[in-house]
Amino acid sequence: MKRLSFLVLCFLLCIATFAQQALWGNAPVVSPEVHENHTVTFRLKAPKAVKVQIVGDFTPQGVVEMVENKEGVWEYTTPEPLTPELYCYNFVVDGLKINDPNNVYRIRDVSSVFDVFIIGGGRADLYKVSKVPHGTVAKVWYKSPSLGIDRRMTVYTPADYETSGKRYPVFYLLHGMGGDENAWSELGRTAQIMDNLIAQGKAEPMIVVMTNGNAAQEATPGESSLGFLPPSMQLPKTMEGSFETHFPEVVKFIDKNYRTKANKKNRAIAGLSMGGYHSLHISKQYPDMFNYVGLFSAAIFPNKNVSSPVYEDMEGKLEVQFAKKPALYWIAIGKTDFLYKANSDYRKLLDEKGYKYEYFENEDGHIWKNWRIYLTEFAPRLFK
Amino acid sequence: MKRLSFLVLCFLLCIATFAQQALWGNAPVVSPEVHENHTVTFRLKAPKAVKVQIVGDFTPQGVVEMVENKEGVWEYTTPEPLTPELYCYNFVVDGLKINDPNNVYRIRDVSSVFDVFIIGGGRADLYKVSKVPHGTVAKVWYKSPSLGIDRRMTVYTPADYETSGKRYPVFYLLHGMGGDENAWSELGRTAQIMDNLIAQGKAEPMIVVMTNGNAAQEATPGESSLGFLPPSMQLPKTMEGSFETHFPEVVKFIDKNYRTKANKKNRAIAGLSMGGYHSLHISKQYPDMFNYVGLFSAAIFPNKNVSSPVYEDMEGKLEVQFAKKPALYWIAIGKTDFLYKANSDYRKLLDEKGYKYEYFENEDGHIWKNWRIYLTEFAPRLFK
């Protein structure tokens, strides 16, 4: 074993791309540490720092001071157990926001990279990778003639898709402003949620298609021909109609390349925030395309100054759409969402016209926690 | 436009999962900035820091001091232009290693998260996403009866796979110790390299299968049922034979689920470091399976203390393998690789027996730079 162990050691020393790694290694502190009672301790070894703080979606008061121990390790333990959820956080060291060097699990959202962890239990167990059959998650490129570029999407196919020979319904799931084709599969936990819901018999096996809603982008920043240009320099071009009018190209591509049930009865579309806006407009623009529509914290407002045929005659198009009686038109929003009033106004409009929809209201605002909840509520309603 | 702009602003403010983001936002400094002459400037705003350093694979001297300007922004500009390559780096702030907060492009390798950027030109252009047809990259799960778990792999299918109706040859590409099924598609740039080589007519369209060589793991840390447990606590179980003996299950799964040319003539296997070791042993254990074998900086040594039928009678098995005349047996290593002597000894053995192989030697050691080079050299040799 000696020889093997020596080799293993060499490997571990050499595996980084530069040999001086040992020089800048941090002491092995554990962070975050989730305790049995679901309180969580965060740690950072920074003996030369004057002030270390933590900020996360479990610190409603904002940034919170961490306390230094004798070894120069700064600590913070949540005063209360955390409820089941996927949490994001960062440290602030003498005013500099950094990721937790001891937590390699990070998710990028727009231009921020968050450290993440999950407190299990209840609904949050749906966000975990469980020992159930897993679907495939693929990064797939398609040609968009109308946008003039090759574009990437994320496609979830359910477990057994490859071998079943069956045809599947398709759920198109759209991200919000600043997001891209990675948003729903990363912070949205779509693959985990769908794997779990399908394994529990709560959702039908379905294909989930997560597009990039920024009409000017080929793909998420860093994975397009623009290379590692800062995300802020990769213009999205959104909410001006061209993403919506290109959408039939997406549906055509999916129906051509996957074993789909290629009809309205077996198609759903939903999105969060800007994706809700897209879903609203696409579903009324193409009233024979989607039987299920979900607006998650949707951006809803008149676009008087944006000129696109998509946004014209909104009420007339809604009339056509609702005359065709969609199987489900589902509106969800949190009580403190800054779009709450816009959604109330929109519901009022639907009520006045007598258009049938279902409404789901819960706590909190315009945050991923809610969008994951909405996905777990909406997906089980589809294709039944 | 006022209303739209206001909404856009709200979105941008609210898009993070916690509202106090503004409190800990850093000033917008650009880092890294690649200049026209290919020198690079790195910047970090940290007015309270006493010492800021940078370490990367462009700082052979180790950590290098950065210099603070009046605005509290620390800077370092490389003294010379950098040669074309994908580079990794980190900052060290008062002894604490951190990622560059202004560069959201990061790649994890084992337990380290590196900030990355690319200097284009020459071979490094193969590492970029180019405006060429793109293959699909899928995360696919398969059942391993012999290992008793569901396991994940990364599968690259070339552009047009979905619609061509054709059958394709398959290249199995294995990672090194500490890596997993994400290693080749991330730091290895496999999808970009294959897209570019195929588009240039230099490589045949092929399927590339990137397995997880840690027999005890379902998937890369963070994406298995172990959840966000630190990678160091997710035991790999490697180089004890069970990954090698389970490999026919992988080939069977791929041949069942993809349109492959399911014969030896159309199969290649290669790997880096531990993956080279796996490739060596798998290819001789199953001499009718692979016609092309690549050992990239391979771990080659007798396993006197590891008991597995795979490692028994090495010379006898090599005799059988080489009697069947593999189309290509390719050995590559860098001059300063800590495995250089082991590879020399192995070549001596092959030479003594008169077994035919090709040898590629270049500069540098046991680093990703070399493994990307080897992939760009090896892939064009396959299936021709």
PDB file of N, CA and C in Angstrom, chain A residues 1 7 10-11 15 20-21 24 45 55 59 62 90 96-97 99 104-106 109 111-112 129 131 134 136-139 141 162-163 177 218 221-222 224-225 228-229 257 273 299 301 305 338, chain B residues 1 7 10-11 14-15 20-21 24 45 55 59 62 90 96-97 99 104-106 109 111-112 129 131 134 136-139 141 162-163 177 218 221-222 224-225 228-229 257 273 301 305 338:
ATOM      1  N   MET A   1       0.808  -1.217   0.000  1.00  0.00           N
ATOM      2  CA  MET A   1       0.000   0.000   0.000  1.00  0.00           C
ATOM      3  C   MET A   1       0.843   1.270   0.000  1.00  0.00           C
ATOM      4  N   LEU A   7       1.684   7.529  -4.252  1.00  0.00           N
ATOM      5  CA  LEU A   7       1.203   8.021  -5.535  1.00  0.00           C
ATOM      6  C   LEU A   7      -0.046   8.868  -5.349  1.00  0.00           C
ATOM      7  N   CYS A  10       0.954  12.168  -4.221  1.00  0.00           N
ATOM      8  CA  CYS A  10       1.496  12.950  -5.336  1.00  0.00           C
ATOM      9  C   CYS A  10       0.364  13.516  -6.181  1.00  0.00           C
ATOM     10  N   PHE A  11      -0.590  12.646  -6.450  1.00  0.00           N
ATOM     11  CA  PHE A  11      -1.728  13.082  -7.252  1.00  0.00           C
ATOM     12  C   PHE A  11      -2.410  14.271  -6.612  1.00  0.00           C
ATOM     13  N   ILE A  15      -2.585  17.784  -8.473  1.00  0.00           N
ATOM     14  CA  ILE A  15      -3.801  17.811  -9.251  1.00  0.00           C
ATOM     15  C   ILE A  15      -4.222  19.238  -9.601  1.00  0.00           C
ATOM     16  N   GLN A  20       2.231  25.682  -6.509  1.00  0.00           N
ATOM     17  CA  GLN A  20       2.404  26.416  -5.260  1.00  0.00           C
ATOM     18  C   GLN A  20       1.121  26.471  -4.440  1.00  0.00           C
ATOM     19  N   GLN A  21       0.171  25.614  -4.801  1.00  0.00           N
ATOM     20  CA  GLN A  21      -1.118  25.622  -4.131  1.00  0.00           C
ATOM     21  C   GLN A  21      -0.985  25.601  -2.608  1.00  0.00           C
ATOM     22  N   TRP A  24      -1.042  28.768  -0.541  1.00  0.00           N
ATOM     23  CA  TRP A  24      -2.235  29.574  -0.304  1.00  0.00           C
ATOM     24  C   TRP A  24      -3.433  28.737   0.113  1.00  0.00           C
ATOM     25  N   LYS A  45     -11.707  31.317   8.191  1.00  0.00           N
ATOM     26  CA  LYS A  45     -10.414  31.597   8.822  1.00  0.00           C
ATOM     27  C   LYS A  45      -9.811  32.826   8.150  1.00  0.00           C
ATOM     28  N   VAL A  55     -24.099  37.573   4.943  1.00  0.00           N
ATOM     29  CA  VAL A  55     -25.400  38.018   4.462  1.00  0.00           C
ATOM     30  C   VAL A  55     -25.997  36.878   3.642  1.00  0.00           C
ATOM     31  N   THR A  59     -30.813  35.956   6.735  1.00  0.00           N
ATOM     32  CA  THR A  59     -30.478  37.126   7.577  1.00  0.00           C
ATOM     33  C   THR A  59     -31.353  38.303   7.143  1.00  0.00           C
ATOM     34  N   GLY A  62     -30.270  41.903   7.229  1.00  0.00           N
ATOM     35  CA  GLY A  62     -29.145  42.388   6.421  1.00  0.00           C
ATOM     36  C   GLY A  62     -27.858  41.704   6.819  1.00  0.00           C
ATOM     37  N   ASN A  90     -23.286  34.884   1.276  1.00  0.00           N
ATOM     38  CA  ASN A  90     -21.908  35.318   0.997  1.00  0.00           C
ATOM     39  C   ASN A  90     -21.315  35.853   2.288  1.00  0.00           C
ATOM     40  N   LEU A  96     -15.398  43.647   1.651  1.00  0.00           N
ATOM     41  CA  LEU A  96     -15.276  42.939   0.375  1.00  0.00           C
ATOM     42  C   LEU A  96     -16.163  41.692   0.378  1.00  0.00           C
ATOM     43  N   LYS A  97     -17.091  41.651  -0.537  1.00  0.00           N
ATOM     44  CA  LYS A  97     -17.966  40.477  -0.620  1.00  0.00           C
ATOM     45  C   LYS A  97     -17.213  39.318  -1.246  1.00  0.00           C
ATOM     46  N   ASN A  99     -17.029  34.737  -1.731  1.00  0.00           N
ATOM     47  CA  ASN A  99     -17.644  33.434  -1.520  1.00  0.00           C
ATOM     48  C   ASN A  99     -16.945  32.742  -0.364  1.00  0.00           C
ATOM     49  N   VAL A 104     -17.584  24.681  -1.716  1.00  0.00           N
ATOM     50  CA  VAL A 104     -17.357  24.728  -3.170  1.00  0.00           C
ATOM     51  C   VAL A 104     -18.664  24.732  -3.949  1.00  0.00           C
ATOM     52  N   TYR A 105     -19.798  24.626  -3.247  1.00  0.00           N
ATOM     53  CA  TYR A 105     -21.078  24.556  -3.954  1.00  0.00           C
ATOM     54  C   TYR A 105     -21.641  25.961  -4.126  1.00  0.00           C
ATOM     55  N   ARG A 106     -21.630  26.413  -5.346  1.00  0.00           N
ATOM     56  CA  ARG A 106     -21.994  27.790  -5.647  1.00  0.00           C
ATOM     57  C   ARG A 106     -22.874  27.790  -6.877  1.00  0.00           C
ATOM     58  N   ASP A 109     -26.158  33.513 -10.406  1.00  0.00           N
ATOM     59  CA  ASP A 109     -27.426  34.089 -10.836  1.00  0.00           C
ATOM     60  C   ASP A 109     -27.105  35.501 -11.309  1.00  0.00           C
ATOM     61  N   SER A 111     -25.054  38.320 -12.254  1.00  0.00           N
ATOM     62  CA  SER A 111     -23.632  38.589 -12.036  1.00  0.00           C
ATOM     63  C   SER A 111     -23.174  38.250 -10.623  1.00  0.00           C
ATOM     64  N   SER A 112     -24.008  37.554  -9.884  1.00  0.00           N
ATOM     65  CA  SER A 112     -23.630  37.191  -8.523  1.00  0.00           C
ATOM     66  C   SER A 112     -23.426  35.688  -8.423  1.00  0.00           C
ATOM     67  N   VAL A 129     -31.115  15.823  -4.761  1.00  0.00           N
ATOM     68  CA  VAL A 129     -30.927  14.638  -5.596  1.00  0.00           C
ATOM     69  C   VAL A 129     -31.264  13.433  -4.719  1.00  0.00           C
ATOM     70  N   LYS A 131     -32.467   9.177  -4.256  1.00  0.00           N
ATOM     71  CA  LYS A 131     -32.188   7.877  -4.885  1.00  0.00           C
ATOM     72  C   LYS A 131     -33.425   7.415  -5.638  1.00  0.00           C
ATOM     73  N   HIS A 134     -33.334   8.997 -12.478  1.00  0.00           N
ATOM     74  CA  HIS A 134     -33.012  10.372 -12.861  1.00  0.00           C
ATOM     75  C   HIS A 134     -33.216  10.602 -14.350  1.00  0.00           C
ATOM     76  N   THR A 136     -32.463  12.908 -17.858  1.00  0.00           N
ATOM     77  CA  THR A 136     -31.255  13.454 -18.496  1.00  0.00           C
ATOM     78  C   THR A 136     -31.396  14.962 -18.630  1.00  0.00           C
ATOM     79  N   VAL A 137     -30.323  15.688 -18.346  1.00  0.00           N
ATOM     80  CA  VAL A 137     -30.314  17.139 -18.563  1.00  0.00           C
ATOM     81  C   VAL A 137     -29.304  17.443 -19.663  1.00  0.00           C
ATOM     82  N   ALA A 138     -29.788  18.008 -20.769  1.00  0.00           N
ATOM     83  CA  ALA A 138     -28.926  18.227 -21.931  1.00  0.00           C
ATOM     84  C   ALA A 138     -28.885  19.697 -22.315  1.00  0.00           C
ATOM     85  N   LYS A 139     -27.698  20.132 -22.707  1.00  0.00           N
ATOM     86  CA  LYS A 139     -27.511  21.471 -23.278  1.00  0.00           C
ATOM     87  C   LYS A 139     -27.527  21.288 -24.792  1.00  0.00           C
ATOM     88  N   TRP A 141     -28.290  22.867 -28.781  1.00  0.00           N
ATOM     89  CA  TRP A 141     -28.272  24.059 -29.624  1.00  0.00           C
ATOM     90  C   TRP A 141     -29.275  23.922 -30.754  1.00  0.00           C
ATOM     91  N   GLU A 162     -34.983   7.431 -22.956  1.00  0.00           N
ATOM     92  CA  GLU A 162     -34.137   6.847 -24.000  1.00  0.00           C
ATOM     93  C   GLU A 162     -34.654   5.486 -24.459  1.00  0.00           C
ATOM     94  N   THR A 163     -35.224   4.725 -23.530  1.00  0.00           N
ATOM     95  CA  THR A 163     -35.566   3.339 -23.859  1.00  0.00           C
ATOM     96  C   THR A 163     -37.057   3.056 -23.955  1.00  0.00           C
ATOM     97  N   MET A 177     -35.662  38.055 -15.849  1.00  0.00           N
ATOM     98  CA  MET A 177     -34.660  38.979 -16.379  1.00  0.00           C
ATOM     99  C   MET A 177     -33.306  38.746 -15.715  1.00  0.00           C
ATOM    100  N   GLU A 218     -26.694  33.918 -27.595  1.00  0.00           N
ATOM    101  CA  GLU A 218     -26.620  32.532 -28.048  1.00  0.00           C
ATOM    102  C   GLU A 218     -26.831  31.586 -26.867  1.00  0.00           C
ATOM    103  N   PRO A 221     -23.881  33.668 -20.494  1.00  0.00           N
ATOM    104  CA  PRO A 221     -22.543  34.252 -20.527  1.00  0.00           C
ATOM    105  C   PRO A 221     -21.470  33.232 -20.118  1.00  0.00           C
ATOM    106  N   GLY A 222     -20.380  33.251 -20.859  1.00  0.00           N
ATOM    107  CA  GLY A 222     -19.290  32.306 -20.601  1.00  0.00           C
ATOM    108  C   GLY A 222     -19.377  31.052 -21.449  1.00  0.00           C
ATOM    109  N   SER A 224     -20.988  31.116 -24.670  1.00  0.00           N
ATOM    110  CA  SER A 224     -21.340  31.519 -26.038  1.00  0.00           C
ATOM    111  C   SER A 224     -20.074  31.991 -26.734  1.00  0.00           C
ATOM    112  N   SER A 225     -20.220  32.404 -27.993  1.00  0.00           N
ATOM    113  CA  SER A 225     -19.033  32.833 -28.741  1.00  0.00           C
ATOM    114  C   SER A 225     -18.504  34.181 -28.250  1.00  0.00           C
ATOM    115  N   PHE A 228     -15.621  34.866 -22.265  1.00  0.00           N
ATOM    116  CA  PHE A 228     -15.695  35.262 -20.862  1.00  0.00           C
ATOM    117  C   PHE A 228     -15.818  36.776 -20.692  1.00  0.00           C
ATOM    118  N   LEU A 229     -16.572  37.404 -21.561  1.00  0.00           N
ATOM    119  CA  LEU A 229     -16.915  38.816 -21.418  1.00  0.00           C
ATOM    120  C   LEU A 229     -17.827  38.953 -20.190  1.00  0.00           C
ATOM    121  N   ASN A 257     -37.073  16.905 -32.854  1.00  0.00           N
ATOM    122  CA  ASN A 257     -35.918  16.184 -32.321  1.00  0.00           C
ATOM    123  C   ASN A 257     -36.208  15.284 -31.124  1.00  0.00           C
ATOM    124  N   SER A 273     -41.400  35.852 -13.455  1.00  0.00           N
ATOM    125  CA  SER A 273     -41.105  37.264 -13.674  1.00  0.00           C
ATOM    126  C   SER A 273     -41.151  37.594 -15.168  1.00  0.00           C
ATOM    127  N   ALA A 299     -44.264  39.525 -14.633  1.00  0.00           N
ATOM    128  CA  ALA A 299     -44.253  40.926 -15.025  1.00  0.00           C
ATOM    129  C   ALA A 299     -45.459  41.133 -15.932  1.00  0.00           C
ATOM    130  N   PHE A 301     -47.760  44.288 -17.485  1.00  0.00           N
ATOM    131  CA  PHE A 301     -47.988  45.730 -17.596  1.00  0.00           C
ATOM    132  C   PHE A 301     -48.107  46.053 -19.074  1.00  0.00           C
ATOM    133  N   ASN A 305     -44.829  51.678 -25.056  1.00  0.00           N
ATOM    134  CA  ASN A 305     -43.723  52.265 -25.815  1.00  0.00           C
ATOM    135  C   ASN A 305     -42.843  51.240 -26.522  1.00  0.00           C
ATOM    136  N   PHE A 338     -43.028  42.882  -5.522  1.00  0.00           N
ATOM    137  CA  PHE A 338     -43.223  44.240  -6.046  1.00  0.00           C
ATOM    138  C   PHE A 338     -44.144  44.239  -7.265  1.00  0.00           C
TER     139      PHE A 338
ATOM    140  N   MET B   1     -41.235  54.779 -22.396  1.00  0.00           N
ATOM    141  CA  MET B   1     -40.111  53.953 -21.927  1.00  0.00           C
ATOM    142  C   MET B   1     -39.910  54.055 -20.413  1.00  0.00           C
ATOM    143  N   LEU B   7     -39.390  49.364 -14.452  1.00  0.00           N
ATOM    144  CA  LEU B   7     -39.586  47.953 -14.177  1.00  0.00           C
ATOM    145  C   LEU B   7     -38.276  47.183 -14.299  1.00  0.00           C
ATOM    146  N   CYS B  10     -36.353  47.759 -11.258  1.00  0.00           N
ATOM    147  CA  CYS B  10     -36.882  46.957 -10.154  1.00  0.00           C
ATOM    148  C   CYS B  10     -36.411  45.521 -10.268  1.00  0.00           C
ATOM    149  N   PHE B  11     -36.486  45.011 -11.497  1.00  0.00           N
ATOM    150  CA  PHE B  11     -36.048  43.643 -11.725  1.00  0.00           C
ATOM    151  C   PHE B  11     -34.605  43.466 -11.306  1.00  0.00           C
ATOM    152  N   CYS B  14     -34.221  43.468  -7.673  1.00  0.00           N
ATOM    153  CA  CYS B  14     -34.898  42.407  -6.927  1.00  0.00           C
ATOM    154  C   CYS B  14     -34.463  41.022  -7.339  1.00  0.00           C
ATOM    155  N   ILE B  15     -33.675  40.953  -8.384  1.00  0.00           N
ATOM    156  CA  ILE B  15     -33.393  39.674  -8.983  1.00  0.00           C
ATOM    157  C   ILE B  15     -32.555  38.783  -8.079  1.00  0.00           C
ATOM    158  N   GLN B  20     -30.919  43.114   0.328  1.00  0.00           N
ATOM    159  CA  GLN B  20     -29.874  44.004   0.821  1.00  0.00           C
ATOM    160  C   GLN B  20     -28.600  43.919  -0.010  1.00  0.00           C
ATOM    161  N   GLN B  21     -28.736  43.333  -1.186  1.00  0.00           N
ATOM    162  CA  GLN B  21     -27.574  43.152  -2.040  1.00  0.00           C
ATOM    163  C   GLN B  21     -26.758  44.437  -2.200  1.00  0.00           C
ATOM    164  N   TRP B  24     -23.768  45.228  -0.045  1.00  0.00           N
ATOM    165  CA  TRP B  24     -22.474  44.568  -0.142  1.00  0.00           C
ATOM    166  C   TRP B  24     -21.987  44.459  -1.581  1.00  0.00           C
ATOM    167  N   LYS B  45     -10.963  45.608  -5.653  1.00  0.00           N
ATOM    168  CA  LYS B  45     -11.189  46.753  -4.763  1.00  0.00           C
ATOM    169  C   LYS B  45     -11.261  46.242  -3.329  1.00  0.00           C
ATOM    170  N   VAL B  55      -2.154  34.549  -7.522  1.00  0.00           N
ATOM    171  CA  VAL B  55      -1.430  33.330  -7.866  1.00  0.00           C
ATOM    172  C   VAL B  55      -2.188  32.648  -8.995  1.00  0.00           C
ATOM    173  N   THR B  59       1.964  32.683 -13.047  1.00  0.00           N
ATOM    174  CA  THR B  59       2.910  33.229 -12.057  1.00  0.00           C
ATOM    175  C   THR B  59       3.819  32.097 -11.572  1.00  0.00           C
ATOM    176  N   GLY B  62       5.231  31.834  -8.092  1.00  0.00           N
ATOM    177  CA  GLY B  62       4.364  31.684  -6.924  1.00  0.00           C
ATOM    178  C   GLY B  62       3.466  32.884  -6.761  1.00  0.00           C
ATOM    179  N   ASN B  90      -6.278  32.787  -8.606  1.00  0.00           N
ATOM    180  CA  ASN B  90      -7.008  33.216  -7.414  1.00  0.00           C
ATOM    181  C   ASN B  90      -6.307  34.440  -6.838  1.00  0.00           C
ATOM    182  N   LEU B  96      -5.858  35.192   2.916  1.00  0.00           N
ATOM    183  CA  LEU B  96      -7.074  34.420   2.633  1.00  0.00           C
ATOM    184  C   LEU B  96      -7.245  34.265   1.120  1.00  0.00           C
ATOM    185  N   LYS B  97      -7.240  33.020   0.669  1.00  0.00           N
ATOM    186  CA  LYS B  97      -7.428  32.781  -0.767  1.00  0.00           C
ATOM    187  C   LYS B  97      -8.887  32.992  -1.141  1.00  0.00           C
ATOM    188  N   ASN B  99     -11.811  33.908  -4.572  1.00  0.00           N
ATOM    189  CA  ASN B  99     -12.046  34.082  -5.999  1.00  0.00           C
ATOM    190  C   ASN B  99     -12.156  35.560  -6.310  1.00  0.00           C
ATOM    191  N   VAL B 104     -17.031  36.241 -12.849  1.00  0.00           N
ATOM    192  CA  VAL B 104     -17.994  35.203 -12.461  1.00  0.00           C
ATOM    193  C   VAL B 104     -17.686  33.864 -13.116  1.00  0.00           C
ATOM    194  N   TYR B 105     -16.656  33.809 -13.965  1.00  0.00           N
ATOM    195  CA  TYR B 105     -16.358  32.563 -14.669  1.00  0.00           C
ATOM    196  C   TYR B 105     -15.356  31.746 -13.881  1.00  0.00           C
ATOM    197  N   ARG B 106     -15.840  30.668 -13.333  1.00  0.00           N
ATOM    198  CA  ARG B 106     -15.054  29.862 -12.417  1.00  0.00           C
ATOM    199  C   ARG B 106     -15.267  28.402 -12.747  1.00  0.00           C
ATOM    200  N   ASP B 109     -12.252  22.289  -9.640  1.00  0.00           N
ATOM    201  CA  ASP B 109     -11.449  21.096  -9.867  1.00  0.00           C
ATOM    202  C   ASP B 109     -11.124  20.531  -8.490  1.00  0.00           C
ATOM    203  N   SER B 111     -11.336  20.184  -4.903  1.00  0.00           N
ATOM    204  CA  SER B 111     -11.893  21.072  -3.876  1.00  0.00           C
ATOM    205  C   SER B 111     -11.507  22.526  -4.094  1.00  0.00           C
ATOM    206  N   SER B 112     -10.968  22.847  -5.247  1.00  0.00           N
ATOM    207  CA  SER B 112     -10.580  24.226  -5.514  1.00  0.00           C
ATOM    208  C   SER B 112     -11.472  24.813  -6.596  1.00  0.00           C
ATOM    209  N   VAL B 129     -15.776  28.711 -27.408  1.00  0.00           N
ATOM    210  CA  VAL B 129     -17.036  28.466 -28.107  1.00  0.00           C
ATOM    211  C   VAL B 129     -16.975  29.287 -29.394  1.00  0.00           C
ATOM    212  N   LYS B 131     -18.342  30.129 -33.542  1.00  0.00           N
ATOM    213  CA  LYS B 131     -19.589  30.134 -34.309  1.00  0.00           C
ATOM    214  C   LYS B 131     -19.564  28.984 -35.305  1.00  0.00           C
ATOM    215  N   HIS B 134     -22.821  23.207 -32.982  1.00  0.00           N
ATOM    216  CA  HIS B 134     -22.479  22.714 -31.647  1.00  0.00           C
ATOM    217  C   HIS B 134     -23.121  21.361 -31.366  1.00  0.00           C
ATOM    218  N   THR B 136     -24.377  18.387 -28.572  1.00  0.00           N
ATOM    219  CA  THR B 136     -25.162  18.405 -27.335  1.00  0.00           C
ATOM    220  C   THR B 136     -24.327  17.813 -26.204  1.00  0.00           C
ATOM    221  N   VAL B 137     -24.395  18.436 -25.032  1.00  0.00           N
ATOM    222  CA  VAL B 137     -23.729  17.882 -23.849  1.00  0.00           C
ATOM    223  C   VAL B 137     -24.809  17.487 -22.849  1.00  0.00           C
ATOM    224  N   ALA B 138     -24.868  16.203 -22.538  1.00  0.00           N
ATOM    225  CA  ALA B 138     -25.942  15.701 -21.676  1.00  0.00           C
ATOM    226  C   ALA B 138     -25.383  15.026 -20.436  1.00  0.00           C
ATOM    227  N   LYS B 139     -26.078  15.261 -19.324  1.00  0.00           N
ATOM    228  CA  LYS B 139     -25.787  14.550 -18.080  1.00  0.00           C
ATOM    229  C   LYS B 139     -26.775  13.399 -18.006  1.00  0.00           C
ATOM    230  N   TRP B 141     -27.836   9.415 -16.624  1.00  0.00           N
ATOM    231  CA  TRP B 141     -27.687   8.437 -15.542  1.00  0.00           C
ATOM    232  C   TRP B 141     -27.855   7.022 -16.082  1.00  0.00           C
ATOM    233  N   GLU B 162     -28.951  14.446 -33.654  1.00  0.00           N
ATOM    234  CA  GLU B 162     -30.385  14.242 -33.466  1.00  0.00           C
ATOM    235  C   GLU B 162     -31.106  13.963 -34.780  1.00  0.00           C
ATOM    236  N   THR B 163     -30.640  14.576 -35.858  1.00  0.00           N
ATOM    237  CA  THR B 163     -31.402  14.490 -37.108  1.00  0.00           C
ATOM    238  C   THR B 163     -30.733  13.667 -38.200  1.00  0.00           C
ATOM    239  N   MET B 177      -7.476  11.475 -10.891  1.00  0.00           N
ATOM    240  CA  MET B 177      -7.863  11.377  -9.488  1.00  0.00           C
ATOM    241  C   MET B 177      -8.381  12.716  -8.974  1.00  0.00           C
ATOM    242  N   GLU B 218     -21.979   8.268  -7.104  1.00  0.00           N
ATOM    243  CA  GLU B 218     -23.054   8.318  -8.090  1.00  0.00           C
ATOM    244  C   GLU B 218     -22.747   9.391  -9.141  1.00  0.00           C
ATOM    245  N   PRO B 221     -19.539  15.502  -6.677  1.00  0.00           N
ATOM    246  CA  PRO B 221     -20.018  16.066  -5.411  1.00  0.00           C
ATOM    247  C   PRO B 221     -20.969  17.246  -5.639  1.00  0.00           C
ATOM    248  N   GLY B 222     -22.035  17.268  -4.877  1.00  0.00           N
ATOM    249  CA  GLY B 222     -23.033  18.330  -5.022  1.00  0.00           C
ATOM    250  C   GLY B 222     -24.170  17.936  -5.944  1.00  0.00           C
ATOM    251  N   SER B 224     -25.114  14.482  -6.357  1.00  0.00           N
ATOM    252  CA  SER B 224     -25.497  13.105  -6.055  1.00  0.00           C
ATOM    253  C   SER B 224     -26.386  13.123  -4.824  1.00  0.00           C
ATOM    254  N   SER B 225     -26.818  11.930  -4.400  1.00  0.00           N
ATOM    255  CA  SER B 225     -27.722  11.882  -3.239  1.00  0.00           C
ATOM    256  C   SER B 225     -26.995  12.204  -1.938  1.00  0.00           C
ATOM    257  N   PHE B 228     -24.757  18.346  -0.552  1.00  0.00           N
ATOM    258  CA  PHE B 228     -23.664  19.310  -0.498  1.00  0.00           C
ATOM    259  C   PHE B 228     -22.658  18.981   0.600  1.00  0.00           C
ATOM    260  N   LEU B 229     -22.387  17.703   0.773  1.00  0.00           N
ATOM    261  CA  LEU B 229     -21.319  17.262   1.669  1.00  0.00           C
ATOM    262  C   LEU B 229     -19.984  17.695   1.042  1.00  0.00           C
ATOM    263  N   ASN B 257     -28.393   2.918 -25.962  1.00  0.00           N
ATOM    264  CA  ASN B 257     -29.152   4.172 -25.919  1.00  0.00           C
ATOM    265  C   ASN B 257     -28.773   5.200 -26.981  1.00  0.00           C
ATOM    266  N   SER B 273      -3.894  10.790 -16.402  1.00  0.00           N
ATOM    267  CA  SER B 273      -3.438  10.407 -15.074  1.00  0.00           C
ATOM    268  C   SER B 273      -4.120   9.111 -14.625  1.00  0.00           C
ATOM    269  N   PHE B 301       2.009   1.821 -12.936  1.00  0.00           N
ATOM    270  CA  PHE B 301       2.877   1.211 -11.920  1.00  0.00           C
ATOM    271  C   PHE B 301       2.242  -0.114 -11.526  1.00  0.00           C
ATOM    272  N   ASN B 305      -0.140  -4.510  -4.192  1.00  0.00           N
ATOM    273  CA  ASN B 305      -0.921  -4.669  -2.962  1.00  0.00           C
ATOM    274  C   ASN B 305      -2.412  -4.476  -3.151  1.00  0.00           C
ATOM    275  N   PHE B 338       5.629  14.272 -12.952  1.00  0.00           N
ATOM    276  CA  PHE B 338       6.173  13.379 -11.910  1.00  0.00           C
ATOM    277  C   PHE B 338       5.987  11.915 -12.283  1.00  0.00           C
TER     278      PHE B 338
END
